PDB file of C-alpha atoms in Angstrom:
ATOM      1  CA  ALA A 225     -83.317  92.834 -19.676  1.00  0.00           C
ATOM      2  CA  SER A 226     -86.313  91.174 -21.918  1.00  0.00           C
ATOM      3  CA  ALA A 227     -89.987  93.186 -22.739  1.00  0.00           C
ATOM      4  CA  LEU A 228     -90.957  89.846 -20.751  1.00  0.00           C
ATOM      5  CA  ALA A 229     -89.841  88.857 -17.886  1.00  0.00           C
ATOM      6  CA  PRO A 230     -91.790  86.722 -15.149  1.00  0.00           C
ATOM      7  CA  THR A 231     -91.063  87.036 -11.635  1.00  0.00           C
ATOM      8  CA  SER A 232     -93.057  85.787  -8.574  1.00  0.00           C
ATOM      9  CA  GLN A 233     -93.134  87.915  -5.338  1.00  0.00           C
ATOM     10  CA  LYS A 234     -92.943  84.488  -2.944  1.00  0.00           C
ATOM     11  CA  ASP A 235     -89.188  83.855  -4.330  1.00  0.00           C
ATOM     12  CA  ALA A 236     -87.830  87.856  -4.054  1.00  0.00           C
ATOM     13  CA  LYS A 237     -85.455  88.561  -1.904  1.00  0.00           C
ATOM     14  CA  ASP A 238     -87.146  90.024   1.432  1.00  0.00           C
ATOM     15  CA  LEU A 239     -85.087  93.377   1.800  1.00  0.00           C
ATOM     16  CA  ALA A 240     -85.908  94.375   5.170  1.00  0.00           C
ATOM     17  CA  TRP A 241     -84.058  97.493   7.109  1.00  0.00           C
ATOM     18  CA  GLY A 242     -85.678  99.421  10.442  1.00  0.00           C
ATOM     19  CA  GLY A 243     -84.695  96.804  12.973  1.00  0.00           C
ATOM     20  CA  GLY A 244     -86.743  95.076  10.591  1.00  0.00           C
ATOM     21  CA  ALA A 245     -89.715  97.120  10.307  1.00  0.00           C
ATOM     22  CA  PHE A 246     -88.903  97.863   6.648  1.00  0.00           C
ATOM     23  CA  HIS A 247     -89.860  95.263   4.737  1.00  0.00           C
ATOM     24  CA  ALA A 248     -89.248  95.500   0.163  1.00  0.00           C
ATOM     25  CA  ARG A 249     -89.125  92.919  -2.246  1.00  0.00           C
ATOM     26  CA  ILE A 250     -88.469  93.557  -5.631  1.00  0.00           C
ATOM     27  CA  ALA A 251     -89.685  92.396  -8.795  1.00  0.00           C
ATOM     28  CA  PHE A 252     -88.743  94.417 -11.618  1.00  0.00           C
ATOM     29  CA  GLY A 253     -85.781  97.174 -10.810  1.00  0.00           C
ATOM     30  CA  GLY A 254     -82.737  98.211  -8.049  1.00  0.00           C
ATOM     31  CA  GLU A 255     -79.785  96.686  -9.879  1.00  0.00           C
ATOM     32  CA  TYR A 256     -80.607  97.903 -13.867  1.00  0.00           C
ATOM     33  CA  GLU A 257     -82.360 100.906 -14.058  1.00  0.00           C
ATOM     34  CA  VAL A 258     -85.563  99.766 -16.467  1.00  0.00           C
ATOM     35  CA  PRO A 259     -88.581 101.831 -17.571  1.00  0.00           C
ATOM     36  CA  ALA A 260     -90.641 101.688 -13.885  1.00  0.00           C
ATOM     37  CA  SER A 261     -89.759  99.591 -10.760  1.00  0.00           C
ATOM     38  CA  LEU A 262     -92.705  97.336  -9.803  1.00  0.00           C
ATOM     39  CA  GLU A 263     -91.927  96.280  -5.498  1.00  0.00           C
ATOM     40  CA  LEU A 264     -94.415  95.838  -2.346  1.00  0.00           C
ATOM     41  CA  LEU A 265     -93.269  97.220   0.321  1.00  0.00           C
ATOM     42  CA  LEU A 266     -94.803  96.136   3.929  1.00  0.00           C
ATOM     43  CA  THR A 267     -93.965  98.194   7.298  1.00  0.00           C
ATOM     44  CA  GLY A 268     -94.368  97.395  10.462  1.00  0.00           C
ATOM     45  CA  PRO A 269     -97.478  98.700  12.354  1.00  0.00           C
ATOM     46  CA  ASN A 270     -95.653 101.320  14.101  1.00  0.00           C
ATOM     47  CA  ALA A 271     -93.106 103.085  11.241  1.00  0.00           C
ATOM     48  CA  ALA A 272     -93.871 105.883  10.099  1.00  0.00           C
ATOM     49  CA  ILE A 273     -91.541 106.232   6.375  1.00  0.00           C
ATOM     50  CA  ALA A 274     -90.089 109.980   6.526  1.00  0.00           C
ATOM     51  CA  GLU A 275     -90.822 113.028   4.812  1.00  0.00           C
ATOM     52  CA  HIS A 276     -88.987 112.912   1.580  1.00  0.00           C
ATOM     53  CA  ASP A 277     -89.371 113.183  -2.299  1.00  0.00           C
ATOM     54  CA  HIS A 278     -87.650 111.718  -5.472  1.00  0.00           C
ATOM     55  CA  PRO A 279     -86.713 112.812  -9.532  1.00  0.00           C
ATOM     56  CA  GLY A 280     -89.148 110.957 -10.680  1.00  0.00           C
ATOM     57  CA  TRP A 281     -92.952 110.158 -10.114  1.00  0.00           C
ATOM     58  CA  GLU A 282     -94.441 107.317  -7.122  1.00  0.00           C
ATOM     59  CA  HIS A 283     -97.097 105.579  -7.565  1.00  0.00           C
ATOM     60  CA  LEU A 284     -98.842 103.365  -4.577  1.00  0.00           C
ATOM     61  CA  ALA A 285    -101.514 101.388  -4.079  1.00  0.00           C
ATOM     62  CA  VAL A 286    -102.421 100.476  -0.603  1.00  0.00           C
ATOM     63  CA  ILE A 287    -103.039  96.808   0.098  1.00  0.00           C
ATOM     64  CA  GLU A 288    -104.386  96.555   4.463  1.00  0.00           C
ATOM     65  CA  GLY A 289    -103.270  99.356   6.260  1.00  0.00           C
ATOM     66  CA  ALA A 290    -104.774 103.148   7.644  1.00  0.00           C
ATOM     67  CA  GLY A 291    -102.797 106.027   8.503  1.00  0.00           C
ATOM     68  CA  VAL A 292    -102.186 109.532   6.696  1.00  0.00           C
ATOM     69  CA  MET A 293    -100.267 110.373   3.567  1.00  0.00           C
ATOM     70  CA  LYS A 294     -98.943 113.995   4.200  1.00  0.00           C
ATOM     71  CA  LEU A 295     -98.408 114.770   0.099  1.00  0.00           C
ATOM     72  CA  GLY A 296     -97.549 118.306  -0.558  1.00  0.00           C
ATOM     73  CA  GLY A 297     -97.927 119.514   2.700  1.00  0.00           C
ATOM     74  CA  ALA A 298    -101.927 118.683   2.482  1.00  0.00           C
ATOM     75  CA  ASN A 299    -102.917 115.277   4.961  1.00  0.00           C
ATOM     76  CA  HIS A 300    -104.401 112.750   3.182  1.00  0.00           C
ATOM     77  CA  GLN A 301    -106.698 109.846   4.639  1.00  0.00           C
ATOM     78  CA  VAL A 302    -105.146 105.879   3.701  1.00  0.00           C
ATOM     79  CA  ASN A 303    -107.017 102.813   4.126  1.00  0.00           C
ATOM     80  CA  ALA A 304    -106.837  99.232   2.304  1.00  0.00           C
ATOM     81  CA  GLY A 305    -107.819 100.620  -1.574  1.00  0.00           C
ATOM     82  CA  SER A 306    -106.030 104.619  -1.427  1.00  0.00           C
ATOM     83  CA  VAL A 307    -103.969 105.425  -4.712  1.00  0.00           C
ATOM     84  CA  PHE A 308    -101.413 107.737  -4.742  1.00  0.00           C
ATOM     85  CA  ASN A 309    -100.195 109.132  -7.884  1.00  0.00           C
ATOM     86  CA  ILE A 310     -96.473 111.947  -7.039  1.00  0.00           C
ATOM     87  CA  PRO A 311     -95.307 113.357  -9.137  1.00  0.00           C
ATOM     88  CA  LYS A 312     -91.706 113.841  -9.102  1.00  0.00           C
ATOM     89  CA  GLY A 313     -90.191 116.226  -6.796  1.00  0.00           C
ATOM     90  CA  VAL A 314     -93.270 117.358  -4.222  1.00  0.00           C
ATOM     91  CA  LYS A 315     -92.348 115.663  -0.795  1.00  0.00           C
ATOM     92  CA  HIS A 316     -94.108 112.929   1.102  1.00  0.00           C
ATOM     93  CA  ALA A 317     -94.541 110.963   4.893  1.00  0.00           C
ATOM     94  CA  PHE A 318     -96.698 108.364   5.668  1.00  0.00           C
ATOM     95  CA  ARG A 319     -97.544 108.181   9.381  1.00  0.00           C
ATOM     96  CA  PRO A 320     -99.768 104.504  10.215  1.00  0.00           C
ATOM     97  CA  SER A 321    -102.711 104.137  12.265  1.00  0.00           C
ATOM     98  CA  GLY A 322    -104.263 101.355  13.681  1.00  0.00           C
ATOM     99  CA  GLY A 323    -101.620  98.813  14.708  1.00  0.00           C
ATOM    100  CA  ARG A 324    -101.747  97.346  11.348  1.00  0.00           C
ATOM    101  CA  ARG A 325     -98.863  97.486   9.548  1.00  0.00           C
ATOM    102  CA  LEU A 326     -98.863  99.133   5.572  1.00  0.00           C
ATOM    103  CA  LEU A 327     -98.744  96.884   2.556  1.00  0.00           C
ATOM    104  CA  ALA A 328     -98.579  98.705  -1.331  1.00  0.00           C
ATOM    105  CA  VAL A 329     -97.736  97.744  -4.452  1.00  0.00           C
ATOM    106  CA  GLN A 330     -95.277 100.253  -5.841  1.00  0.00           C
ATOM    107  CA  ILE A 331     -94.316 101.558  -9.388  1.00  0.00           C
ATOM    108  CA  TYR A 332     -91.697 104.118  -9.554  1.00  0.00           C
ATOM    109  CA  THR A 333     -90.864 105.845 -13.368  1.00  0.00           C
ATOM    110  CA  PRO A 334     -88.633 105.806 -13.879  1.00  0.00           C
ATOM    111  CA  SER A 335     -86.985 103.792 -11.847  1.00  0.00           C
ATOM    112  CA  GLY A 336     -83.824 104.218  -9.324  1.00  0.00           C
ATOM    113  CA  PRO A 337     -85.553 105.443  -5.647  1.00  0.00           C
ATOM    114  CA  GLU A 338     -86.321 101.527  -5.049  1.00  0.00           C
ATOM    115  CA  GLN A 339     -82.021 101.329  -5.228  1.00  0.00           C
ATOM    116  CA  ARG A 340     -81.943 102.863  -1.920  1.00  0.00           C
ATOM    117  CA  PHE A 341     -83.788  98.882   0.114  1.00  0.00           C
ATOM    118  CA  LEU A 342     -80.581  97.563  -0.926  1.00  0.00           C
ATOM    119  CA  LYS A 343     -78.663  99.418   0.568  1.00  0.00           C
ATOM    120  CA  LEU A 344     -80.688  99.988   3.243  1.00  0.00           C
ATOM    121  CA  SER A 345     -80.737  96.331   3.867  1.00  0.00           C
ATOM    122  CA  ALA A 346     -77.641  96.115   3.734  1.00  0.00           C
ATOM    123  CA  GLU A 347     -75.806  98.605   5.744  1.00  0.00           C
ATOM    124  CA  SER A 348     -78.845  96.636   8.172  1.00  0.00           C
ATOM    125  CA  LYS A 349     -77.240  93.689   7.597  1.00  0.00           C
ATOM    126  CA  ALA A 350     -73.731  94.302   8.055  1.00  0.00           C
ATOM    127  CA  ALA A 351     -74.499  96.552  11.381  1.00  0.00           C
ATOM    128  CA  ASP A 352     -76.256  92.814  12.620  1.00  0.00           C
ATOM    129  CA  LYS A 353     -72.516  91.418  11.615  1.00  0.00           C
ATOM    130  CA  PRO A 354     -70.357  90.265  15.056  1.00  0.00           C
ATOM    131  CA  ALA A 355     -67.339  92.689  14.871  1.00  0.00           C
ATOM    132  CA  PRO A 356     -64.254  90.040  13.696  1.00  0.00           C
ATOM    133  CA  LYS A 357     -62.234  87.804  17.001  1.00  0.00           C
ATOM    134  CA  LYS A 358     -59.120  90.099  17.125  1.00  0.00           C
TER     135      LYS A 358
END
């Protein structure tokens, strides 16, 4: 990949899983390693993100939505404009509130954790395929 690579989120592949409750669009990263990945993350209004951690940093800027971010055992209110810098290895989770979707810009440094979106989307598509006829 070149150091300067224009991309459009409108043209990025919509990666969906969880019955359509979760969507991601990867701008940089995913199928190849780069110093940082960049994604748009969209969840349904009742889609919680289970507690997890990453081997690198996660940076999250909330564009729309509300809820509670559990970060290192402490709860933090989330609203449009909230920004979180989550250090490597720190457990975190998100619980929505107000019946609104979450739309966020997400960066992983270094890239890598976003690859799970590709896997989750592929598994979801495989599960939706009808069984072959015998």
